[in-house]
């Protein structure tokens, strides 16, 4: 229950951050969505052993965070919170892939460890980029941007409703768990069966609510089209931001920047 | 003027999979500018009736006429434009990310220009005293604010008829008072389904009492609330404001054991 409620608090934190003001906040949502999407693609494009090639890409989240004044601790905290999932995904790599790829200072390092590290880095890069997007734009603005960029209507509508009702649903779940705890006086952990029953009734409630919301939408003329009238304006800053970053991503992809830097250092 | 009339004739409805009729032969006629309370016990058929009034369900047996249109799948668009429906739980009604978007949702669907929509949103929010909430997300509003905004989402479509389901439920006394005052100020035809009989007394000169899917009584509110036998039969009680003062009548309560 505590988890659910503190999770909610966190959403409000993201919203508060999004209400701030900075050069990054002022960019058009479409620009930020595009740059973030490009960033994700370029991060994913890197080969599984290409750890060094990934490193320069970290400039984007770091620069965006610095320019927008987002608290780095907050983003790092979120990364830590989500890291168990990634560790779970990558944990078998060092076991399965034992071929020695490089030797650093006499220490042999297998391909497995490198690809594991690359998974972790890619995860940190993509998640922090996504968090920065939402924390400087606001979820609803991201959806607006998506719909202006011709993302499928059904998809945008799903996202919007998900964001709107996650609070309601989590509140309902918290109330149910509280009601259950108050009547469960034993210290024993509740049986799986109990959780199944709670989840089942949460699902039924959600379905009921969905029907009522649909009714409310229909009665205000909903016809499958989601219309959000808000003027959006692309300014020079938007073009500059998008051009700079996309050029940078391509540069990183085409040239081995860490290698070049290394050569320069060695040459001197 | 005939276009603000609500006419229900011999309406029947049975929920799928059930044998008992939720509505069995409901008929009434509500005229332009009237304020009518619809009261009755839980399960008397109030909500089922309301769902027919804006065409969510087309009548299968009997008929519903909203103004010049019988409610059929063909006329449903016009009907929904005429009838503004305020749902019981504002969380169901407010589904957009901000208050502004929510109030703009109806007018945008009606095809108004962005300028006209903005004008309508401002006007509707001002009417309910919520202009300062425009940029807030609905889940951050208090119960009273949510209710006011829910009314605004409907007002922005300039309906002729307002249908409200339990507009005062879950509100603190002051927010409740404000909602009643707001509704009192409207010139629309108003249909209010509720258990809050004091509100009916304050707002609606006419009351329709429902019981087991039928209209049990239909007449002046005061007459109905003075009919103790009728109220008892329909699981209702005299509004507090018509009962004897609780302080003076304390003697009639059973004495407490120390």
Short mmCIF file of C-alpha atoms in Angstrom, two decimals:
data_model
loop_
_atom_site.label_atom_id
_atom_site.label_comp_id
_atom_site.label_asym_id
_atom_site.label_seq_id
_atom_site.Cartn_x
_atom_site.Cartn_y
_atom_site.Cartn_z
CA UNK A 1 0.00 0.00 0.00
CA UNK A 2 2.77 2.33 0.89
CA UNK A 3 4.34 1.54 -2.45
CA UNK A 4 1.21 2.52 -4.29
CA UNK A 5 0.81 5.78 -2.44
CA UNK A 6 4.41 6.90 -2.69
CA UNK A 7 4.30 5.98 -6.36
CA UNK A 8 1.47 8.49 -6.70
CA UNK A 9 3.42 11.18 -4.91
CA UNK A 10 6.12 10.68 -7.46
CA UNK A 11 3.82 11.39 -10.35
CA UNK A 12 3.08 14.72 -8.75
CA UNK A 13 6.81 15.39 -8.54
CA UNK A 14 7.14 14.84 -12.29
CA UNK A 15 4.22 17.15 -12.86
CA UNK A 16 5.74 19.82 -10.64
CA UNK A 17 9.00 19.59 -12.50
CA UNK A 18 7.16 19.87 -15.81
CA UNK A 19 5.53 23.08 -14.63
CA UNK A 20 8.95 24.70 -14.28
CA UNK A 21 10.56 27.07 -16.72
CA UNK A 22 13.84 26.73 -18.62
CA UNK A 23 15.06 26.86 -22.23
CA UNK A 24 14.28 23.14 -22.49
CA UNK A 25 10.82 23.52 -20.95
CA UNK A 26 10.00 26.23 -23.47
CA UNK A 27 10.72 24.05 -26.50
CA UNK A 28 7.75 22.80 -28.47
CA UNK A 29 6.63 19.33 -27.28
CA UNK A 30 7.01 18.04 -30.84
CA UNK A 31 10.68 18.99 -30.90
CA UNK A 32 11.36 17.20 -27.65
CA UNK A 33 9.43 14.11 -28.69
CA UNK A 34 11.34 13.94 -31.97
CA UNK A 35 14.77 14.42 -30.42
CA UNK A 36 14.03 11.88 -27.70
CA UNK A 37 12.83 9.36 -30.28
CA UNK A 38 15.94 9.92 -32.39
CA UNK A 39 18.09 9.51 -29.30
CA UNK A 40 16.43 6.20 -28.41
CA UNK A 41 16.93 4.89 -31.94
CA UNK A 42 20.61 5.83 -31.98
CA UNK A 43 21.23 4.29 -28.58
CA UNK A 44 19.59 1.05 -29.64
CA UNK A 45 21.49 0.98 -32.95
CA UNK A 46 24.82 0.46 -31.23
CA UNK A 47 26.20 -3.08 -31.30
CA UNK A 48 26.09 -5.11 -28.14
CA UNK A 49 29.85 -4.88 -27.51
CA UNK A 50 30.12 -1.23 -28.50
CA UNK A 51 30.41 0.23 -25.04
CA UNK A 52 32.84 2.97 -25.99
CA UNK A 53 30.64 4.13 -28.86
CA UNK A 54 27.77 4.68 -26.45
CA UNK A 55 29.70 6.94 -24.11
CA UNK A 56 29.46 10.20 -26.13
CA UNK A 57 25.69 9.82 -26.31
CA UNK A 58 25.54 10.47 -22.57
CA UNK A 59 26.11 14.11 -23.47
CA UNK A 60 22.45 14.46 -24.43
CA UNK A 61 20.82 13.55 -21.08
CA UNK A 62 23.54 15.37 -19.16
CA UNK A 63 23.20 18.55 -21.22
CA UNK A 64 19.40 18.45 -21.20
CA UNK A 65 19.38 17.94 -17.45
CA UNK A 66 21.82 20.80 -16.89
CA UNK A 67 19.96 23.20 -19.20
CA UNK A 68 16.56 22.40 -17.73
CA UNK A 69 17.70 22.52 -14.11
CA UNK A 70 16.22 19.13 -13.30
CA UNK A 71 17.58 17.68 -10.06
CA UNK A 72 20.06 14.98 -11.12
CA UNK A 73 19.49 13.12 -7.86
CA UNK A 74 15.85 12.64 -8.74
CA UNK A 75 16.59 11.13 -12.16
CA UNK A 76 19.34 8.90 -10.72
CA UNK A 77 16.98 7.74 -8.01
CA UNK A 78 14.44 6.72 -10.64
CA UNK A 79 17.13 4.83 -12.54
CA UNK A 80 18.09 2.92 -9.40
CA UNK A 81 14.46 2.10 -8.75
CA UNK A 82 14.05 0.54 -12.19
CA UNK A 83 17.48 -1.09 -12.31
CA UNK A 84 16.46 -4.53 -10.92
CA UNK A 85 14.54 -5.19 -14.13
CA UNK A 86 17.58 -4.53 -16.27
CA UNK A 87 19.91 -6.51 -14.04
CA UNK A 88 17.50 -9.38 -14.44
CA UNK A 89 17.62 -9.04 -18.21
CA UNK A 90 21.41 -8.84 -18.42
CA UNK A 91 22.51 -11.07 -15.57
CA UNK A 92 22.95 -14.18 -17.73
CA UNK A 93 25.20 -12.52 -20.29
CA UNK A 94 28.48 -12.97 -18.36
CA UNK A 95 27.58 -16.61 -17.73
CA UNK A 96 26.63 -17.48 -21.28
CA UNK A 97 29.19 -15.42 -23.17
CA UNK A 98 32.64 -16.26 -21.77
CA UNK A 99 34.79 -15.46 -24.79
CA UNK A 100 37.54 -13.02 -23.77
CA UNK A 101 37.13 -9.79 -25.72
CA UNK A 102 39.63 -7.37 -24.24
CA UNK A 103 42.26 -7.32 -21.56
CA UNK A 104 42.49 -4.27 -19.36
CA UNK A 105 45.66 -3.99 -17.33
CA UNK A 106 46.22 -7.74 -17.44
CA UNK A 107 42.60 -8.45 -16.42
CA UNK A 108 40.76 -10.45 -19.08
CA UNK A 109 37.21 -9.27 -19.69
CA UNK A 110 34.70 -11.54 -21.37
CA UNK A 111 32.22 -10.44 -24.02
CA UNK A 112 29.43 -11.26 -21.58
CA UNK A 113 30.51 -8.62 -19.10
CA UNK A 114 30.83 -6.04 -21.83
CA UNK A 115 27.42 -6.72 -23.29
CA UNK A 116 26.00 -6.70 -19.76
CA UNK A 117 27.54 -3.29 -19.14
CA UNK A 118 26.24 -2.11 -22.48
CA UNK A 119 22.71 -3.18 -21.55
CA UNK A 120 22.95 -1.28 -18.28
CA UNK A 121 24.30 1.84 -19.98
CA UNK A 122 21.69 1.72 -22.70
CA UNK A 123 19.01 1.34 -20.08
CA UNK A 124 20.33 4.32 -18.12
CA UNK A 125 20.50 6.45 -21.27
CA UNK A 126 17.06 5.62 -22.63
CA UNK A 127 15.22 5.82 -19.31
CA UNK A 128 16.84 9.10 -18.34
CA UNK A 129 15.99 10.55 -21.77
CA UNK A 130 12.36 9.49 -21.35
CA UNK A 131 12.22 10.91 -17.82
CA UNK A 132 13.73 14.18 -18.99
CA UNK A 133 11.16 14.38 -21.77
CA UNK A 134 8.26 14.00 -19.35
CA UNK A 135 9.78 16.11 -16.58
CA UNK A 136 10.34 19.06 -18.92
CA UNK A 137 7.18 18.70 -20.99
CA UNK A 138 4.40 17.14 -18.95
CA UNK A 139 2.65 13.97 -19.93
CA UNK A 140 -0.35 15.62 -21.53
CA UNK A 141 1.88 17.86 -23.63
CA UNK A 142 3.83 14.81 -24.77
CA UNK A 143 0.54 13.28 -25.90
CA UNK A 144 -0.42 16.50 -27.66
CA UNK A 145 2.94 16.50 -29.40
CA UNK A 146 2.46 12.88 -30.43
CA UNK A 147 -0.96 13.57 -31.86
CA UNK A 148 0.39 16.52 -33.83
CA UNK A 149 3.14 14.26 -35.14
CA UNK A 150 0.44 11.96 -36.53
CA UNK A 151 0.87 9.18 -34.01
CA UNK A 152 -2.11 6.78 -34.22
CA UNK A 153 -5.17 8.34 -32.54
CA UNK A 154 -6.06 5.23 -30.59
CA UNK A 155 -2.55 5.10 -29.16
CA UNK A 156 -2.56 8.73 -28.03
CA UNK A 157 -6.01 8.38 -26.52
CA UNK A 158 -4.91 5.29 -24.60
CA UNK A 159 -1.91 7.14 -23.22
CA UNK A 160 -4.00 10.13 -22.19
CA UNK A 161 -6.62 8.04 -20.44
CA UNK A 162 -3.99 5.87 -18.83
CA UNK A 163 -2.36 8.93 -17.33
CA UNK A 164 -5.64 10.42 -16.21
CA UNK A 165 -6.98 7.27 -14.54
CA UNK A 166 -3.84 5.76 -13.10
CA UNK A 167 -4.44 8.04 -10.10
CA UNK A 168 -8.04 6.95 -9.72
CA UNK A 169 -7.18 3.29 -10.13
CA UNK A 170 -4.25 3.43 -7.72
CA UNK A 171 -6.47 5.21 -5.19
CA UNK A 172 -9.03 2.45 -5.51
CA UNK A 173 -6.36 -0.22 -5.11
CA UNK A 174 -4.97 1.53 -2.03
CA UNK A 175 -8.42 1.69 -0.44
CA UNK A 176 -9.04 -2.00 -1.11
CA UNK A 177 -5.70 -3.02 0.36
CA UNK A 178 -6.32 -0.83 3.39
CA UNK A 179 -9.77 -2.35 3.93
CA UNK A 180 -8.22 -5.79 3.66
CA UNK A 181 -5.38 -5.01 6.09
CA UNK A 182 -7.75 -3.62 8.67
CA UNK A 183 -9.64 -6.87 8.77
CA UNK A 184 -6.64 -9.13 8.50
CA UNK A 185 -5.31 -9.17 12.04
CA UNK A 186 -2.85 -12.02 11.71
CA UNK A 187 0.77 -11.27 10.91
CA UNK A 188 0.90 -13.93 8.28
CA UNK A 189 1.33 -12.80 4.75
CA UNK A 190 -1.95 -12.98 2.90
CA UNK A 191 -2.37 -15.95 0.62
CA UNK A 192 -1.91 -15.63 -3.12
CA UNK A 193 -5.62 -16.33 -3.37
CA UNK A 194 -6.41 -13.11 -1.55
CA UNK A 195 -4.34 -11.07 -3.93
CA UNK A 196 -6.02 -12.75 -6.85
CA UNK A 197 -9.41 -11.80 -5.44
CA UNK A 198 -8.32 -8.20 -4.88
CA UNK A 199 -6.95 -7.96 -8.39
CA UNK A 200 -10.09 -9.49 -9.83
CA UNK A 201 -12.36 -7.02 -8.16
CA UNK A 202 -10.08 -4.17 -9.15
CA UNK A 203 -10.42 -5.30 -12.75
CA UNK A 204 -14.21 -5.41 -12.47
CA UNK A 205 -14.27 -1.92 -11.00
CA UNK A 206 -12.00 -0.65 -13.73
CA UNK A 207 -14.28 -2.12 -16.39
CA UNK A 208 -17.32 -0.50 -14.78
CA UNK A 209 -15.57 2.81 -14.67
CA UNK A 210 -14.45 2.48 -18.27
CA UNK A 211 -18.06 2.02 -19.26
CA UNK A 212 -19.15 5.11 -17.33
CA UNK A 213 -16.34 7.18 -18.84
CA UNK A 214 -17.31 6.02 -22.29
CA UNK A 215 -20.86 7.09 -21.57
CA UNK A 216 -19.61 10.50 -20.41
CA UNK A 217 -17.52 10.85 -23.57
CA UNK A 218 -20.38 9.87 -25.84
CA UNK A 219 -22.75 12.29 -24.18
CA UNK A 220 -20.37 15.09 -25.08
CA UNK A 221 -20.24 14.14 -28.71
CA UNK A 222 -17.21 11.85 -28.77
CA UNK A 223 -16.85 10.23 -32.19
CA UNK A 224 -13.48 8.51 -31.95
CA UNK A 225 -11.55 11.65 -32.78
CA UNK A 226 -9.63 13.27 -29.93
CA UNK A 227 -9.48 17.02 -30.46
CA UNK A 228 -7.20 19.18 -28.43
CA UNK A 229 -7.15 22.76 -29.54
CA UNK A 230 -4.01 24.38 -28.30
CA UNK A 231 -1.84 26.48 -30.51
CA UNK A 232 1.67 25.05 -30.87
CA UNK A 233 4.44 27.05 -32.38
CA UNK A 234 7.81 25.93 -33.64
CA UNK A 235 10.42 28.61 -33.09
CA UNK A 236 14.00 29.02 -34.16
CA UNK A 237 15.17 27.46 -30.89
CA UNK A 238 13.25 24.30 -31.75
CA UNK A 239 14.92 23.96 -35.12
CA UNK A 240 18.34 24.62 -33.57
CA UNK A 241 17.80 22.12 -30.76
CA UNK A 242 16.62 19.34 -33.08
CA UNK A 243 19.28 20.03 -35.72
CA UNK A 244 22.10 20.13 -33.20
CA UNK A 245 21.23 16.90 -31.45
CA UNK A 246 20.35 14.89 -34.50
CA UNK A 247 23.60 16.01 -36.16
CA UNK A 248 25.45 15.05 -33.00
CA UNK A 249 23.82 11.60 -32.89
CA UNK A 250 24.76 10.98 -36.52
CA UNK A 251 28.29 12.15 -35.87
CA UNK A 252 28.65 9.76 -32.96
CA UNK A 253 27.31 6.97 -35.12
CA UNK A 254 29.61 7.67 -38.08
CA UNK A 255 32.86 8.45 -36.28
CA UNK A 256 34.49 6.77 -33.36
CA UNK A 257 34.78 9.87 -31.21
CA UNK A 258 36.35 8.22 -28.13
CA UNK A 259 38.93 6.61 -30.45
CA UNK A 260 39.71 9.92 -32.15
CA UNK A 261 40.03 11.65 -28.79
CA UNK A 262 42.34 8.89 -27.64
CA UNK A 263 44.55 9.32 -30.71
CA UNK A 264 44.73 13.05 -30.13
CA UNK A 265 45.73 12.54 -26.51
CA UNK A 266 48.35 9.97 -27.46
CA UNK A 267 49.73 12.12 -30.30
CA UNK A 268 50.40 14.97 -27.91
CA UNK B 1 -41.73 26.64 -27.59
CA UNK B 2 -41.62 22.92 -27.87
CA UNK B 3 -37.92 22.27 -28.14
CA UNK B 4 -37.09 22.09 -24.46
CA UNK B 5 -39.74 19.54 -23.63
CA UNK B 6 -38.85 16.10 -22.29
CA UNK B 7 -41.54 13.55 -22.91
CA UNK B 8 -41.28 9.93 -21.80
CA UNK B 9 -44.09 7.59 -22.80
CA UNK B 10 -44.61 4.10 -21.43
CA UNK B 11 -40.90 3.35 -21.25
CA UNK B 12 -39.78 -0.19 -20.41
CA UNK B 13 -36.30 -1.55 -19.91
CA UNK B 14 -34.90 -4.85 -18.73
CA UNK B 15 -31.18 -5.31 -18.13
CA UNK B 16 -29.70 -8.12 -20.18
CA UNK B 17 -29.69 -11.37 -18.22
CA UNK B 18 -32.29 -10.21 -15.72
CA UNK B 19 -35.95 -11.01 -15.52
CA UNK B 20 -37.13 -8.12 -13.36
CA UNK B 21 -37.86 -4.96 -15.28
CA UNK B 22 -35.74 -1.97 -14.30
CA UNK B 23 -38.33 0.31 -15.90
CA UNK B 24 -41.87 -0.80 -16.43
CA UNK B 25 -44.09 1.76 -18.05
CA UNK B 26 -42.60 5.13 -17.08
CA UNK B 27 -44.42 8.17 -18.45
CA UNK B 28 -44.07 11.87 -17.75
CA UNK B 29 -43.77 15.19 -19.51
CA UNK B 30 -41.46 17.96 -18.40
CA UNK B 31 -41.98 21.43 -19.84
CA UNK B 32 -39.64 24.21 -20.83
CA UNK B 33 -37.75 25.73 -17.88
CA UNK B 34 -39.12 23.35 -15.28
CA UNK B 35 -36.93 22.03 -12.45
CA UNK B 36 -37.93 18.50 -11.54
CA UNK B 37 -36.55 16.24 -8.85
CA UNK B 38 -36.52 12.50 -9.49
CA UNK B 39 -36.39 10.63 -6.18
CA UNK B 40 -36.75 7.04 -5.09
CA UNK B 41 -35.03 4.24 -3.21
CA UNK B 42 -31.83 2.62 -4.41
CA UNK B 43 -32.68 0.48 -7.41
CA UNK B 44 -35.95 2.28 -8.12
CA UNK B 45 -34.84 2.93 -11.70
CA UNK B 46 -33.56 6.51 -11.53
CA UNK B 47 -30.19 5.87 -13.18
CA UNK B 48 -31.74 3.60 -15.81
CA UNK B 49 -34.17 6.37 -16.65
CA UNK B 50 -31.41 8.98 -16.92
CA UNK B 51 -29.48 6.83 -19.37
CA UNK B 52 -32.45 6.99 -21.69
CA UNK B 53 -32.67 10.76 -21.55
CA UNK B 54 -29.49 11.41 -23.51
CA UNK B 55 -29.76 8.48 -25.83
CA UNK B 56 -27.15 6.24 -24.25
CA UNK B 57 -29.84 3.62 -24.58
CA UNK B 58 -32.42 3.99 -27.28
CA UNK B 59 -35.87 3.02 -25.97
CA UNK B 60 -36.84 -0.49 -27.02
CA UNK B 61 -40.34 -0.31 -25.68
CA UNK B 62 -42.08 3.03 -25.34
CA UNK B 63 -40.64 6.35 -26.45
CA UNK B 64 -38.56 9.30 -25.31
CA UNK B 65 -38.91 12.68 -26.98
CA UNK B 66 -36.43 15.46 -26.42
CA UNK B 67 -37.89 18.63 -27.86
CA UNK B 68 -38.73 18.01 -31.48
CA UNK B 69 -36.81 14.75 -31.73
CA UNK B 70 -37.77 11.26 -30.70
CA UNK B 71 -34.65 9.57 -29.30
CA UNK B 72 -33.44 7.09 -31.91
CA UNK B 73 -29.96 6.16 -33.07
CA UNK B 74 -30.42 8.67 -35.92
CA UNK B 75 -31.22 11.65 -33.74
CA UNK B 76 -28.83 10.84 -30.95
CA UNK B 77 -26.35 13.54 -31.91
CA UNK B 78 -28.96 16.27 -31.78
CA UNK B 79 -30.33 14.85 -28.54
CA UNK B 80 -26.93 14.92 -26.86
CA UNK B 81 -26.46 18.48 -27.93
CA UNK B 82 -29.76 19.42 -26.35
CA UNK B 83 -29.40 17.41 -23.17
CA UNK B 84 -26.39 18.06 -20.98
CA UNK B 85 -25.73 15.15 -18.65
CA UNK B 86 -23.75 15.59 -15.43
CA UNK B 87 -22.66 12.25 -14.03
CA UNK B 88 -22.61 11.28 -10.40
CA UNK B 89 -18.87 10.69 -10.11
CA UNK B 90 -16.95 13.70 -11.48
CA UNK B 91 -13.97 11.39 -12.02
CA UNK B 92 -15.99 9.74 -14.77
CA UNK B 93 -16.94 13.05 -16.29
CA UNK B 94 -13.53 14.69 -16.24
CA UNK B 95 -11.34 12.51 -18.41
CA UNK B 96 -9.01 15.02 -20.05
CA UNK B 97 -5.58 16.07 -18.74
CA UNK B 98 -6.56 19.61 -17.81
CA UNK B 99 -9.76 21.40 -16.85
CA UNK B 100 -9.53 23.54 -19.98
CA UNK B 101 -9.28 20.51 -22.25
CA UNK B 102 -12.17 18.89 -20.49
CA UNK B 103 -14.51 21.85 -20.82
CA UNK B 104 -13.36 22.26 -24.45
CA UNK B 105 -14.02 18.60 -25.28
CA UNK B 106 -17.74 19.00 -26.04
CA UNK B 107 -17.54 22.21 -28.09
CA UNK B 108 -14.61 20.84 -30.12
CA UNK B 109 -16.63 17.76 -30.94
CA UNK B 110 -19.47 20.02 -32.04
CA UNK B 111 -17.06 21.49 -34.57
CA UNK B 112 -16.64 25.05 -33.30
CA UNK B 113 -13.59 27.11 -34.23
CA UNK B 114 -10.73 27.30 -31.69
CA UNK B 115 -11.63 30.93 -30.84
CA UNK B 116 -15.26 30.08 -30.26
CA UNK B 117 -14.22 27.08 -28.15
CA UNK B 118 -11.94 29.23 -25.99
CA UNK B 119 -14.76 31.73 -25.52
CA UNK B 120 -17.21 29.01 -24.53
CA UNK B 121 -14.74 27.46 -22.11
CA UNK B 122 -14.07 30.79 -20.40
CA UNK B 123 -17.75 31.58 -20.17
CA UNK B 124 -18.69 28.16 -18.79
CA UNK B 125 -15.89 28.22 -16.22
CA UNK B 126 -16.84 31.74 -15.14
CA UNK B 127 -20.45 30.70 -14.70
CA UNK B 128 -19.48 28.00 -12.22
CA UNK B 129 -16.81 30.20 -10.59
CA UNK B 130 -13.89 28.02 -11.69
CA UNK B 131 -12.06 30.26 -14.18
CA UNK B 132 -8.89 30.06 -12.06
CA UNK B 133 -8.78 26.26 -12.37
CA UNK B 134 -8.45 26.13 -16.16
CA UNK B 135 -4.89 24.81 -16.30
CA UNK B 136 -5.15 22.38 -13.39
CA UNK B 137 -5.34 18.61 -13.89
CA UNK B 138 -8.74 17.33 -12.71
CA UNK B 139 -7.31 14.82 -10.25
CA UNK B 140 -5.89 17.71 -8.24
CA UNK B 141 -9.23 19.41 -7.59
CA UNK B 142 -11.32 19.20 -4.43
CA UNK B 143 -14.69 17.47 -4.54
CA UNK B 144 -16.59 20.75 -4.83
CA UNK B 145 -14.29 22.06 -7.56
CA UNK B 146 -14.63 18.82 -9.51
CA UNK B 147 -18.39 19.09 -9.34
CA UNK B 148 -18.37 22.70 -10.52
CA UNK B 149 -16.07 21.84 -13.43
CA UNK B 150 -18.22 18.82 -14.33
CA UNK B 151 -21.19 21.18 -14.67
CA UNK B 152 -19.05 23.53 -16.78
CA UNK B 153 -18.09 20.72 -19.18
CA UNK B 154 -21.76 20.45 -20.03
CA UNK B 155 -22.57 24.18 -20.01
CA UNK B 156 -19.93 24.84 -22.66
CA UNK B 157 -22.10 22.91 -25.11
CA UNK B 158 -25.00 25.30 -24.35
CA UNK B 159 -27.61 22.61 -23.78
CA UNK B 160 -31.27 23.47 -23.26
CA UNK B 161 -31.85 20.71 -20.76
CA UNK B 162 -29.62 19.74 -17.85
CA UNK B 163 -29.81 16.24 -16.40
CA UNK B 164 -27.93 15.79 -13.13
CA UNK B 165 -27.28 12.55 -11.31
CA UNK B 166 -26.75 13.10 -7.57
CA UNK B 167 -25.12 16.53 -7.94
CA UNK B 168 -24.64 16.95 -4.18
CA UNK B 169 -23.30 13.52 -3.22
CA UNK B 170 -19.92 13.37 -1.44
CA UNK B 171 -19.73 17.13 -0.93
CA UNK B 172 -19.07 19.00 2.26
CA UNK B 173 -21.98 21.19 3.41
CA UNK B 174 -20.62 24.42 1.98
CA UNK B 175 -19.74 22.90 -1.40
CA UNK B 176 -23.22 21.38 -1.45
CA UNK B 177 -24.78 24.77 -0.76
CA UNK B 178 -22.76 26.29 -3.59
CA UNK B 179 -23.84 23.65 -6.10
CA UNK B 180 -27.48 24.18 -5.13
CA UNK B 181 -27.15 27.94 -5.54
CA UNK B 182 -25.47 27.44 -8.91
CA UNK B 183 -28.23 25.16 -10.18
CA UNK B 184 -30.84 27.53 -8.79
CA UNK B 185 -29.48 30.31 -10.95
CA UNK B 186 -29.94 28.40 -14.22
CA UNK B 187 -32.84 28.96 -16.58
CA UNK B 188 -32.44 25.58 -18.26
CA UNK B 189 -34.93 22.79 -17.92
CA UNK B 190 -33.41 20.82 -15.04
CA UNK B 191 -33.91 17.18 -14.13
CA UNK B 192 -32.18 16.14 -10.91
CA UNK B 193 -32.04 12.55 -9.72
CA UNK B 194 -31.05 12.43 -6.06
CA UNK B 195 -31.49 11.19 -2.51
CA UNK B 196 -30.93 14.72 -1.22
CA UNK B 197 -34.54 15.66 -0.62
CA UNK B 198 -33.62 18.98 0.96
CA UNK B 199 -32.01 19.97 -2.31
CA UNK B 200 -35.14 18.95 -4.19
CA UNK B 201 -37.13 21.12 -1.82
CA UNK B 202 -34.83 24.08 -2.42
CA UNK B 203 -34.52 23.64 -6.17
CA UNK B 204 -37.44 21.80 -7.72
CA UNK B 205 -41.07 22.89 -7.55
CA UNK B 206 -42.03 19.51 -9.00
CA UNK B 207 -41.04 15.99 -7.94
CA UNK B 208 -41.38 12.59 -9.57
CA UNK B 209 -41.21 9.66 -7.17
CA UNK B 210 -40.07 6.34 -8.62
CA UNK B 211 -40.62 2.95 -7.13
CA UNK B 212 -39.76 -0.43 -8.65
CA UNK B 213 -39.42 0.94 -12.15
CA UNK B 214 -42.66 2.91 -12.11
CA UNK B 215 -43.68 6.49 -11.48
CA UNK B 216 -45.28 6.25 -8.06
CA UNK B 217 -46.16 9.92 -7.77
CA UNK B 218 -45.69 13.06 -9.83
CA UNK B 219 -46.69 16.44 -8.50
CA UNK B 220 -45.79 19.57 -6.54
CA UNK B 221 -42.81 18.87 -4.29
CA UNK B 222 -44.45 20.14 -1.12
CA UNK B 223 -47.52 17.95 -1.57
CA UNK B 224 -45.35 14.91 -2.10
CA UNK B 225 -43.07 15.52 0.86
CA UNK B 226 -46.11 16.01 3.10
CA UNK B 227 -47.51 12.61 2.15
CA UNK B 228 -45.98 10.51 4.92
CA UNK B 229 -47.57 7.30 3.70
CA UNK B 230 -46.18 7.74 0.16
CA UNK B 231 -42.69 8.57 1.42
CA UNK B 232 -42.66 5.53 3.68
CA UNK B 233 -43.77 3.24 0.87
CA UNK B 234 -40.92 4.49 -1.31
CA UNK B 235 -38.18 4.21 1.36
CA UNK B 236 -37.94 7.99 1.63
CA UNK B 237 -38.12 10.34 4.59
CA UNK B 238 -39.31 13.87 4.98
CA UNK B 239 -36.51 16.36 4.21
CA UNK B 240 -34.75 17.57 7.35
CA UNK B 241 -35.89 21.11 6.75
CA UNK B 242 -39.52 19.95 6.97
CA UNK B 243 -39.00 17.92 10.13
CA UNK B 244 -39.37 19.39 13.57
CA UNK B 245 -36.24 21.07 14.89
CA UNK B 246 -33.89 18.37 16.20
CA UNK B 247 -33.02 20.33 19.33
CA UNK B 248 -36.61 20.93 20.34
CA UNK B 249 -37.71 17.42 19.49
CA UNK B 250 -34.92 15.74 21.40
CA UNK B 251 -37.46 14.65 24.01
CA UNK B 252 -38.89 12.21 21.49
CA UNK B 253 -35.61 10.27 21.20
CA UNK B 254 -35.24 7.31 23.53
CA UNK B 255 -33.38 8.30 26.67
CA UNK B 256 -29.78 7.13 26.82
CA UNK B 257 -28.63 4.78 29.51
CA UNK B 258 -25.74 6.25 31.48
#
